[in-house]
C-alpha positions as a printed NumPy array, in Angstrom:
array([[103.344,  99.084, 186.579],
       [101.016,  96.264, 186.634],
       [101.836,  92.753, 186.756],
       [100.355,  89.977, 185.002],
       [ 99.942,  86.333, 185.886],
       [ 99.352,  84.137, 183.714],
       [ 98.207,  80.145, 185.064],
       [ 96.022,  78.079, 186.194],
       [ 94.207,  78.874, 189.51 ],
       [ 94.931,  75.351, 191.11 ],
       [ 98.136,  75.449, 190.47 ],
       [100.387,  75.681, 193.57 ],
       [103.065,  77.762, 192.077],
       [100.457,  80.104, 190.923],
       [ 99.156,  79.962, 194.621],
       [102.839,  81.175, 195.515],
       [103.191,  83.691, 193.112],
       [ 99.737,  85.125, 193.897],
       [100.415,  85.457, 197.532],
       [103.506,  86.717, 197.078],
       [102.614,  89.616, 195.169],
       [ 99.422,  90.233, 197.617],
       [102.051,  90.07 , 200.465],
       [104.406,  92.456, 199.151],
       [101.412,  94.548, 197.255],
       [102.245,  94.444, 193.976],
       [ 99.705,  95.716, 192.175],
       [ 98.584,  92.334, 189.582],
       [ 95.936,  90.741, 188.169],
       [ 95.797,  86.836, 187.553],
       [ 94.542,  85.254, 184.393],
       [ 93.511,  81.72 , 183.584],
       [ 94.704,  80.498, 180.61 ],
       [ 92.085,  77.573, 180.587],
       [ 89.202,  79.831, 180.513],
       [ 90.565,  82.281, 178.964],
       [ 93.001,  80.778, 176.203],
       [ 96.348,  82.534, 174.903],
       [ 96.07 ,  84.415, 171.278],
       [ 98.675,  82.518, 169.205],
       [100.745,  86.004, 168.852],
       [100.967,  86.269, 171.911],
       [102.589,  83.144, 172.702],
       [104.891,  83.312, 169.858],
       [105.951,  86.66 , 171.334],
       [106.331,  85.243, 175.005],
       [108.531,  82.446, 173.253],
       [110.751,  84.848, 171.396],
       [110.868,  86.918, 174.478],
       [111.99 ,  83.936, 176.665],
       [114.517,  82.231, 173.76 ],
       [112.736,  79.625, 172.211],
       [109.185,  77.361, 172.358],
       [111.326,  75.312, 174.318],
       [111.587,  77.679, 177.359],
       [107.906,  78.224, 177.502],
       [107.138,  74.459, 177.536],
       [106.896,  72.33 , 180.986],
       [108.92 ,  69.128, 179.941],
       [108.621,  67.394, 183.37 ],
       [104.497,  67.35 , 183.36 ],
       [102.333,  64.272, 183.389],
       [100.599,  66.012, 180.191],
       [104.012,  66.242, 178.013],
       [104.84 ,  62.763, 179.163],
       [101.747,  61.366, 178.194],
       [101.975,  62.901, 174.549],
       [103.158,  60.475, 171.676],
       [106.06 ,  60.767, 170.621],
       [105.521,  62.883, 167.653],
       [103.414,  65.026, 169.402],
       [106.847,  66.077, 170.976],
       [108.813,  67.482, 168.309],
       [106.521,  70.295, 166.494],
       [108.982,  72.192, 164.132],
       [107.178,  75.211, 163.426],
       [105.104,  78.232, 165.068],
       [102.03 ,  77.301, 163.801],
       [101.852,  73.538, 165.54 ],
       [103.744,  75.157, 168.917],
       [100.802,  77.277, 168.933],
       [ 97.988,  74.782, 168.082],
       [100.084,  72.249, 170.888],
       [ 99.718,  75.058, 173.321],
       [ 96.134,  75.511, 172.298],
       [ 95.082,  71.959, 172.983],
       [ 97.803,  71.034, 175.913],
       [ 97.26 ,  74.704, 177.966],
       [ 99.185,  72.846, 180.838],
       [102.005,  72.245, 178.679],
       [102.977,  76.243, 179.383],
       [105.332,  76.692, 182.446],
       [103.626,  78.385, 185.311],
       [103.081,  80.884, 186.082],
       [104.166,  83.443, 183.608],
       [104.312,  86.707, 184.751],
       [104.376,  89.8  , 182.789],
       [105.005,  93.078, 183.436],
       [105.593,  95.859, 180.807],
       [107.401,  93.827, 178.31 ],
       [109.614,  91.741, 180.421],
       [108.303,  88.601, 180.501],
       [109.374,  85.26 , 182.904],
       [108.242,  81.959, 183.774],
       [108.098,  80.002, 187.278],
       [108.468,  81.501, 190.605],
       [110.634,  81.927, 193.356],
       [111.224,  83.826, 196.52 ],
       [114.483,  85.409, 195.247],
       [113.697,  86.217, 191.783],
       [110.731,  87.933, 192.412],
       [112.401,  90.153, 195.054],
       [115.138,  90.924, 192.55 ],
       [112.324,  91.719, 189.877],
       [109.49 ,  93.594, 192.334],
       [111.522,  95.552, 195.101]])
């Protein structure tokens, strides 16, 4: 099974996943959801998969901090999406796919418990 990651390429817990996986080899491939955005489905679906917009979304950033106010409370798929789709840092990092299991972040531990 191949593994996707999903983030940004400066990103430092990208970096971590990345190396991980190249350590351990675990066949992945790394996409960057700057240059190459997110379809809307797809996020919806990585949402639903995860339990809500709300466990997709990196609430300690400088970009969701800097948002106003309302900004911060989108009630409905269609402005999650269009938030996501103007805000691509907003989206924890990385997420990592693989078949249709689907997480965010990374650590040492879970990815042992997920890839060996």
């Amino acid at each position: 099974m191949t593994v996707t990651l999903y983030g940004l390429p400066t990103c430092d817990t990208c970096k971590k996943a990345r190396n991980w996986l190249t350590r351990f080899e675990v066949a992945h491939e790394f996409i960057d959801y700057r240059a190459n955005p997110i379809p809307p489905a797809t996020l919806k679906a990585w949402a639903e998969t995860l339990g809500g917009w709300e466990k997709l979304i990196n609430k300690a950033s400088t970009t969701w901090r800097t948002l106003l106010p309302q900004r911060k409370d989108p009630r409905t798929d269609p402005e999650w999406t269009l938030l996501l789709k103007e805000y691509p840092a907003l989206i924890k990092r990385p997420v990592v796919v693989a078949g249709d299991d689907v997480s965010v972040g990374f650590s040492d531990n879970a990815f042992k418990k997920r890839f060996m």
